[in-house]
Amino acid sequence: MRRGRPQSDINPGLHPARRALAQAVRDQREESGMTVREVADKAHCSPAAVAHAESGRRIPGPRLFASMMKAMGQAVTSPKMARIYGAAVLAAATVLDLYMRVMHR
């Protein structure tokens, strides 16, 4: 039985790497059997921070990401999660760099 609020859909318009990170965070939470609030409490962050990571709305910083993964019982050094997180961060940095180049010509 599901507890808590309905989860937000992952925006299909997001960069594929960012969508993959959001899905991986959501999948890990669901596999752990925890609610968004339980993860937030254990990771010492707000439920909104977890929900934003799961919807792809925001990419959590490295410390928050590590805290969330640890809270859900996932090894922070998991090669799979590190690869997914790194790809999302790199994609965001690339988009930001492109934006800055275009805006500051």
Short mmCIF file of N, CA, C and O in Angstrom, two decimals:
data_model
loop_
_atom_site.label_atom_id
_atom_site.label_comp_id
_atom_site.label_asym_id
_atom_site.label_seq_id
_atom_site.Cartn_x
_atom_site.Cartn_y
_atom_site.Cartn_z
N MET A 1 0.83 -1.18 0.00
CA MET A 1 0.00 0.00 0.00
C MET A 1 0.88 1.25 0.00
O MET A 1 1.83 1.33 0.74
N ARG A 2 0.53 2.18 -0.81
CA ARG A 2 1.29 3.42 -0.93
C ARG A 2 0.97 4.38 0.19
O ARG A 2 -0.17 4.52 0.59
N ARG A 3 2.00 5.04 0.69
CA ARG A 3 1.81 6.04 1.74
C ARG A 3 2.28 7.38 1.21
O ARG A 3 3.10 7.45 0.31
N GLY A 4 1.77 8.45 1.81
CA GLY A 4 2.25 9.77 1.44
C GLY A 4 1.52 10.35 0.24
O GLY A 4 0.54 9.79 -0.26
N ARG A 5 2.03 11.46 -0.21
CA ARG A 5 1.44 12.15 -1.37
C ARG A 5 1.77 11.43 -2.66
O ARG A 5 2.76 10.72 -2.75
N PRO A 6 0.96 11.68 -3.70
CA PRO A 6 1.30 11.10 -5.01
C PRO A 6 2.62 11.70 -5.49
O PRO A 6 2.90 12.86 -5.25
N GLN A 7 3.41 10.89 -6.13
CA GLN A 7 4.71 11.39 -6.61
C GLN A 7 4.54 12.15 -7.92
O GLN A 7 3.65 11.87 -8.71
N SER A 8 5.41 13.14 -8.11
CA SER A 8 5.39 13.92 -9.35
C SER A 8 5.98 13.08 -10.47
O SER A 8 6.92 12.31 -10.25
N ASP A 9 5.44 13.25 -11.65
CA ASP A 9 6.01 12.58 -12.82
C ASP A 9 7.36 13.19 -13.15
O ASP A 9 7.60 14.36 -12.90
N ILE A 10 8.20 12.38 -13.75
CA ILE A 10 9.49 12.88 -14.24
C ILE A 10 9.23 13.55 -15.58
O ILE A 10 8.63 12.96 -16.48
N ASN A 11 9.67 14.77 -15.70
CA ASN A 11 9.45 15.55 -16.91
C ASN A 11 10.14 14.88 -18.10
O ASN A 11 11.36 14.74 -18.11
N PRO A 12 9.37 14.48 -19.12
CA PRO A 12 9.99 13.83 -20.28
C PRO A 12 10.88 14.76 -21.11
O PRO A 12 11.69 14.32 -21.90
N GLY A 13 10.77 16.07 -20.88
CA GLY A 13 11.57 17.03 -21.61
C GLY A 13 12.96 17.25 -21.03
O GLY A 13 13.77 17.98 -21.60
N LEU A 14 13.24 16.62 -19.90
CA LEU A 14 14.56 16.78 -19.28
C LEU A 14 15.64 16.07 -20.09
O LEU A 14 15.34 15.13 -20.84
N HIS A 15 16.87 16.50 -19.90
CA HIS A 15 18.02 15.82 -20.51
C HIS A 15 17.97 14.35 -20.06
O HIS A 15 17.64 14.05 -18.91
N PRO A 16 18.27 13.40 -20.95
CA PRO A 16 18.21 11.98 -20.60
C PRO A 16 19.02 11.61 -19.34
O PRO A 16 18.57 10.77 -18.55
N ALA A 17 20.16 12.24 -19.14
CA ALA A 17 20.97 11.93 -17.95
C ALA A 17 20.28 12.38 -16.68
O ALA A 17 20.32 11.71 -15.65
N ARG A 18 19.62 13.51 -16.76
CA ARG A 18 18.89 14.03 -15.59
C ARG A 18 17.67 13.17 -15.29
O ARG A 18 17.34 12.90 -14.14
N ARG A 19 16.98 12.74 -16.36
CA ARG A 19 15.84 11.82 -16.19
C ARG A 19 16.29 10.51 -15.56
O ARG A 19 15.62 9.96 -14.69
N ALA A 20 17.44 10.01 -16.01
CA ALA A 20 17.97 8.75 -15.47
C ALA A 20 18.28 8.88 -13.98
O ALA A 20 18.02 7.95 -13.20
N LEU A 21 18.83 10.02 -13.58
CA LEU A 21 19.13 10.23 -12.16
C LEU A 21 17.83 10.27 -11.36
O LEU A 21 17.73 9.63 -10.31
N ALA A 22 16.86 11.02 -11.83
CA ALA A 22 15.58 11.11 -11.12
C ALA A 22 14.96 9.72 -10.97
O ALA A 22 14.49 9.35 -9.87
N GLN A 23 14.97 8.94 -12.03
CA GLN A 23 14.39 7.60 -11.98
C GLN A 23 15.17 6.70 -11.03
O GLN A 23 14.59 5.92 -10.28
N ALA A 24 16.50 6.82 -11.04
CA ALA A 24 17.33 5.98 -10.16
C ALA A 24 17.08 6.31 -8.69
O ALA A 24 17.00 5.40 -7.86
N VAL A 25 16.94 7.59 -8.37
CA VAL A 25 16.65 7.99 -6.99
C VAL A 25 15.29 7.45 -6.57
O VAL A 25 15.14 6.87 -5.49
N ARG A 26 14.29 7.62 -7.44
CA ARG A 26 12.94 7.13 -7.14
C ARG A 26 12.94 5.60 -6.99
O ARG A 26 12.35 5.07 -6.04
N ASP A 27 13.59 4.91 -7.91
CA ASP A 27 13.64 3.45 -7.83
C ASP A 27 14.30 2.98 -6.54
O ASP A 27 13.82 2.04 -5.89
N GLN A 28 15.39 3.65 -6.15
CA GLN A 28 16.09 3.27 -4.93
C GLN A 28 15.19 3.47 -3.70
O GLN A 28 15.15 2.64 -2.81
N ARG A 29 14.46 4.59 -3.68
CA ARG A 29 13.57 4.83 -2.54
C ARG A 29 12.46 3.79 -2.50
O ARG A 29 12.16 3.24 -1.43
N GLU A 30 11.87 3.49 -3.63
CA GLU A 30 10.80 2.49 -3.67
C GLU A 30 11.32 1.12 -3.27
O GLU A 30 10.64 0.39 -2.54
N GLU A 31 12.52 0.76 -3.73
CA GLU A 31 13.11 -0.54 -3.35
C GLU A 31 13.39 -0.60 -1.86
O GLU A 31 13.31 -1.67 -1.26
N SER A 32 13.71 0.55 -1.26
CA SER A 32 14.00 0.58 0.17
C SER A 32 12.72 0.49 1.00
O SER A 32 12.77 0.25 2.21
N GLY A 33 11.56 0.72 0.36
CA GLY A 33 10.28 0.67 1.07
C GLY A 33 10.01 1.91 1.91
O GLY A 33 9.13 1.91 2.76
N MET A 34 10.77 2.97 1.65
CA MET A 34 10.63 4.20 2.44
C MET A 34 9.78 5.23 1.72
O MET A 34 9.67 5.21 0.50
N THR A 35 9.18 6.13 2.51
CA THR A 35 8.47 7.26 1.95
C THR A 35 9.46 8.40 1.73
O THR A 35 10.59 8.36 2.24
N VAL A 36 9.02 9.40 1.01
CA VAL A 36 9.86 10.59 0.79
C VAL A 36 10.21 11.21 2.14
O VAL A 36 11.35 11.57 2.40
N ARG A 37 9.23 11.32 3.03
CA ARG A 37 9.46 11.91 4.35
C ARG A 37 10.46 11.09 5.16
O ARG A 37 11.33 11.66 5.83
N GLU A 38 10.37 9.78 5.10
CA GLU A 38 11.30 8.93 5.85
C GLU A 38 12.74 9.12 5.34
O GLU A 38 13.68 9.21 6.14
N VAL A 39 12.90 9.18 4.03
CA VAL A 39 14.23 9.42 3.47
C VAL A 39 14.73 10.79 3.92
O VAL A 39 15.87 10.94 4.35
N ALA A 40 13.87 11.79 3.82
CA ALA A 40 14.26 13.15 4.21
C ALA A 40 14.68 13.20 5.68
O ALA A 40 15.71 13.80 6.01
N ASP A 41 13.91 12.58 6.54
CA ASP A 41 14.25 12.57 7.97
C ASP A 41 15.60 11.92 8.22
O ASP A 41 16.43 12.44 8.95
N LYS A 42 15.80 10.79 7.58
CA LYS A 42 17.05 10.05 7.78
C LYS A 42 18.25 10.74 7.13
O LYS A 42 19.37 10.64 7.61
N ALA A 43 18.02 11.46 6.03
CA ALA A 43 19.09 12.16 5.32
C ALA A 43 19.29 13.59 5.83
O ALA A 43 20.16 14.30 5.33
N HIS A 44 18.45 14.00 6.78
CA HIS A 44 18.53 15.35 7.36
C HIS A 44 18.35 16.44 6.30
O HIS A 44 19.15 17.37 6.19
N CYS A 45 17.29 16.27 5.51
CA CYS A 45 16.95 17.28 4.51
C CYS A 45 15.43 17.42 4.47
O CYS A 45 14.73 16.72 5.20
N SER A 46 14.94 18.28 3.65
CA SER A 46 13.49 18.47 3.55
C SER A 46 12.87 17.43 2.61
O SER A 46 13.55 16.95 1.69
N PRO A 47 11.61 17.09 2.83
CA PRO A 47 10.93 16.20 1.89
C PRO A 47 10.92 16.79 0.47
O PRO A 47 10.99 16.06 -0.51
N ALA A 48 10.87 18.12 0.38
CA ALA A 48 10.88 18.76 -0.94
C ALA A 48 12.18 18.47 -1.68
O ALA A 48 12.18 18.26 -2.90
N ALA A 49 13.30 18.44 -0.96
CA ALA A 49 14.60 18.15 -1.60
C ALA A 49 14.59 16.75 -2.20
O ALA A 49 15.08 16.55 -3.33
N VAL A 50 14.02 15.80 -1.49
CA VAL A 50 13.94 14.42 -2.01
C VAL A 50 12.98 14.38 -3.20
O VAL A 50 13.30 13.80 -4.25
N ALA A 51 11.83 15.02 -3.06
CA ALA A 51 10.84 15.03 -4.14
C ALA A 51 11.40 15.71 -5.40
O ALA A 51 11.17 15.23 -6.51
N HIS A 52 12.15 16.79 -5.22
CA HIS A 52 12.75 17.47 -6.38
C HIS A 52 13.78 16.58 -7.07
O HIS A 52 13.88 16.58 -8.30
N ALA A 53 14.55 15.84 -6.30
CA ALA A 53 15.53 14.92 -6.89
C ALA A 53 14.83 13.81 -7.66
O ALA A 53 15.26 13.41 -8.74
N GLU A 54 13.71 13.32 -7.10
CA GLU A 54 12.96 12.24 -7.75
C GLU A 54 12.21 12.68 -9.00
O GLU A 54 11.94 11.86 -9.87
N SER A 55 11.86 13.94 -9.07
CA SER A 55 11.13 14.41 -10.25
C SER A 55 12.06 14.97 -11.32
O SER A 55 11.63 15.26 -12.43
N GLY A 56 13.35 15.13 -10.96
CA GLY A 56 14.30 15.69 -11.89
C GLY A 56 14.30 17.21 -11.88
O GLY A 56 15.00 17.85 -12.65
N ARG A 57 13.50 17.77 -11.00
CA ARG A 57 13.40 19.22 -10.92
C ARG A 57 14.72 19.86 -10.52
O ARG A 57 15.07 20.94 -10.97
N ARG A 58 15.45 19.17 -9.65
CA ARG A 58 16.77 19.64 -9.22
C ARG A 58 17.72 18.46 -9.13
O ARG A 58 17.31 17.35 -8.82
N ILE A 59 18.98 18.74 -9.35
CA ILE A 59 20.03 17.74 -9.14
C ILE A 59 20.60 18.02 -7.75
O ILE A 59 21.09 19.13 -7.52
N PRO A 60 20.53 17.06 -6.85
CA PRO A 60 21.06 17.33 -5.50
C PRO A 60 22.58 17.50 -5.54
O PRO A 60 23.26 16.91 -6.38
N GLY A 61 23.08 18.32 -4.63
CA GLY A 61 24.52 18.47 -4.50
C GLY A 61 25.14 17.15 -4.04
O GLY A 61 24.41 16.25 -3.58
N PRO A 62 26.45 17.02 -4.12
CA PRO A 62 27.10 15.76 -3.77
C PRO A 62 26.82 15.29 -2.34
O PRO A 62 26.58 14.11 -2.11
N ARG A 63 26.83 16.20 -1.38
CA ARG A 63 26.58 15.80 0.02
C ARG A 63 25.15 15.33 0.21
O ARG A 63 24.91 14.34 0.88
N LEU A 64 24.20 16.07 -0.36
CA LEU A 64 22.80 15.67 -0.24
C LEU A 64 22.57 14.34 -0.94
O LEU A 64 21.88 13.46 -0.40
N PHE A 65 23.13 14.18 -2.12
CA PHE A 65 22.98 12.92 -2.85
C PHE A 65 23.52 11.75 -2.01
O PHE A 65 22.86 10.73 -1.86
N ALA A 66 24.71 11.94 -1.44
CA ALA A 66 25.30 10.88 -0.61
C ALA A 66 24.44 10.59 0.61
O ALA A 66 24.23 9.42 0.97
N SER A 67 23.89 11.63 1.24
CA SER A 67 23.04 11.45 2.41
C SER A 67 21.76 10.69 2.06
O SER A 67 21.32 9.80 2.80
N MET A 68 21.18 11.03 0.92
CA MET A 68 19.96 10.34 0.50
C MET A 68 20.24 8.87 0.19
O MET A 68 19.49 7.99 0.60
N MET A 69 21.33 8.61 -0.53
CA MET A 69 21.65 7.23 -0.86
C MET A 69 21.93 6.42 0.41
O MET A 69 21.46 5.29 0.55
N LYS A 70 22.66 7.00 1.33
CA LYS A 70 22.96 6.32 2.59
C LYS A 70 21.68 6.05 3.37
O LYS A 70 21.49 4.97 3.93
N ALA A 71 20.78 7.03 3.40
CA ALA A 71 19.51 6.89 4.10
C ALA A 71 18.68 5.73 3.54
O ALA A 71 17.96 5.05 4.27
N MET A 72 18.83 5.49 2.23
CA MET A 72 18.06 4.43 1.58
C MET A 72 18.80 3.09 1.54
O MET A 72 18.36 2.14 0.92
N GLY A 73 19.98 3.06 2.17
CA GLY A 73 20.73 1.81 2.24
C GLY A 73 21.57 1.52 1.02
O GLY A 73 22.05 0.39 0.84
N GLN A 74 21.76 2.50 0.16
CA GLN A 74 22.57 2.32 -1.06
C GLN A 74 24.00 2.75 -0.76
O GLN A 74 24.22 3.79 -0.15
N ALA A 75 24.94 1.95 -1.18
CA ALA A 75 26.35 2.31 -1.00
C ALA A 75 26.63 3.59 -1.78
O ALA A 75 26.34 3.67 -2.97
N VAL A 76 27.18 4.56 -1.10
CA VAL A 76 27.49 5.84 -1.73
C VAL A 76 28.51 5.66 -2.85
O VAL A 76 28.52 6.39 -3.82
N THR A 77 29.34 4.64 -2.73
CA THR A 77 30.38 4.39 -3.72
C THR A 77 29.93 3.42 -4.81
O THR A 77 30.75 2.96 -5.60
N SER A 78 28.64 3.14 -4.88
CA SER A 78 28.12 2.25 -5.91
C SER A 78 28.52 2.78 -7.29
O SER A 78 28.18 3.92 -7.64
N PRO A 79 29.23 1.99 -8.09
CA PRO A 79 29.64 2.46 -9.43
C PRO A 79 28.45 2.88 -10.30
O PRO A 79 28.53 3.86 -11.02
N LYS A 80 27.35 2.15 -10.20
CA LYS A 80 26.17 2.47 -11.01
C LYS A 80 25.63 3.85 -10.65
O LYS A 80 25.41 4.69 -11.51
N MET A 81 25.43 4.09 -9.35
CA MET A 81 24.87 5.37 -8.92
C MET A 81 25.86 6.51 -9.18
O MET A 81 25.46 7.60 -9.56
N ALA A 82 27.14 6.25 -8.98
CA ALA A 82 28.15 7.28 -9.24
C ALA A 82 28.16 7.66 -10.72
O ALA A 82 28.26 8.84 -11.06
N ARG A 83 28.01 6.68 -11.59
CA ARG A 83 27.99 6.93 -13.03
C ARG A 83 26.74 7.74 -13.42
O ARG A 83 26.83 8.72 -14.17
N ILE A 84 25.60 7.36 -12.88
CA ILE A 84 24.35 8.07 -13.20
C ILE A 84 24.40 9.50 -12.67
O ILE A 84 24.05 10.45 -13.38
N TYR A 85 24.88 9.67 -11.44
CA TYR A 85 24.97 11.01 -10.85
C TYR A 85 25.96 11.87 -11.63
O TYR A 85 25.67 13.02 -11.96
N GLY A 86 27.11 11.31 -11.92
CA GLY A 86 28.13 12.05 -12.65
C GLY A 86 27.65 12.50 -14.02
O GLY A 86 27.93 13.63 -14.45
N ALA A 87 26.92 11.65 -14.71
CA ALA A 87 26.40 12.00 -16.04
C ALA A 87 25.40 13.15 -15.95
O ALA A 87 25.40 14.06 -16.79
N ALA A 88 24.56 13.14 -14.92
CA ALA A 88 23.57 14.21 -14.76
C ALA A 88 24.25 15.53 -14.43
O ALA A 88 23.88 16.58 -14.98
N VAL A 89 25.25 15.49 -13.56
CA VAL A 89 25.97 16.71 -13.20
C VAL A 89 26.72 17.25 -14.41
O VAL A 89 26.72 18.46 -14.68
N LEU A 90 27.36 16.38 -15.17
CA LEU A 90 28.09 16.80 -16.36
C LEU A 90 27.14 17.42 -17.39
O LEU A 90 27.44 18.45 -17.99
N ALA A 91 25.99 16.81 -17.57
CA ALA A 91 25.01 17.35 -18.53
C ALA A 91 24.55 18.74 -18.09
O ALA A 91 24.46 19.65 -18.91
N ALA A 92 24.31 18.92 -16.80
CA ALA A 92 23.87 20.22 -16.30
C ALA A 92 24.97 21.26 -16.48
O ALA A 92 24.70 22.40 -16.87
N ALA A 93 26.20 20.87 -16.22
CA ALA A 93 27.33 21.80 -16.37
C ALA A 93 27.51 22.19 -17.84
O ALA A 93 27.81 23.34 -18.15
N THR A 94 27.33 21.25 -18.74
CA THR A 94 27.46 21.51 -20.17
C THR A 94 26.39 22.49 -20.64
O THR A 94 26.67 23.42 -21.39
N VAL A 95 25.16 22.28 -20.18
CA VAL A 95 24.06 23.18 -20.55
C VAL A 95 24.32 24.57 -19.99
O VAL A 95 24.14 25.58 -20.68
N LEU A 96 24.78 24.66 -18.74
CA LEU A 96 25.08 25.95 -18.14
C LEU A 96 26.21 26.66 -18.90
O LEU A 96 26.12 27.86 -19.17
N ASP A 97 27.25 25.92 -19.26
CA ASP A 97 28.35 26.50 -20.01
C ASP A 97 27.87 27.05 -21.35
O ASP A 97 28.22 28.16 -21.75
N LEU A 98 27.05 26.29 -22.05
CA LEU A 98 26.50 26.73 -23.33
C LEU A 98 25.66 27.98 -23.15
O LEU A 98 25.78 28.95 -23.91
N TYR A 99 24.83 27.99 -22.13
CA TYR A 99 23.99 29.15 -21.85
C TYR A 99 24.85 30.39 -21.61
O TYR A 99 24.57 31.46 -22.14
N MET A 100 25.88 30.25 -20.79
CA MET A 100 26.75 31.38 -20.48
C MET A 100 27.46 31.90 -21.73
O MET A 100 27.63 33.10 -21.91
N ARG A 101 27.88 31.00 -22.59
CA ARG A 101 28.56 31.41 -23.82
C ARG A 101 27.63 32.17 -24.74
O ARG A 101 28.01 33.18 -25.36
N VAL A 102 26.38 31.71 -24.85
CA VAL A 102 25.42 32.36 -25.73
C VAL A 102 24.98 33.70 -25.17
O VAL A 102 24.89 34.69 -25.90
N MET A 103 24.76 33.77 -23.88
CA MET A 103 24.25 34.99 -23.26
C MET A 103 25.32 36.08 -23.12
O MET A 103 24.99 37.25 -23.02
N HIS A 104 26.56 35.70 -23.11
CA HIS A 104 27.64 36.68 -22.88
C HIS A 104 28.54 36.87 -24.10
O HIS A 104 29.73 37.04 -23.99
N ARG A 105 27.94 36.85 -25.25
CA ARG A 105 28.71 37.08 -26.49
C ARG A 105 29.00 38.53 -26.65
O ARG A 105 28.31 39.41 -26.32
#
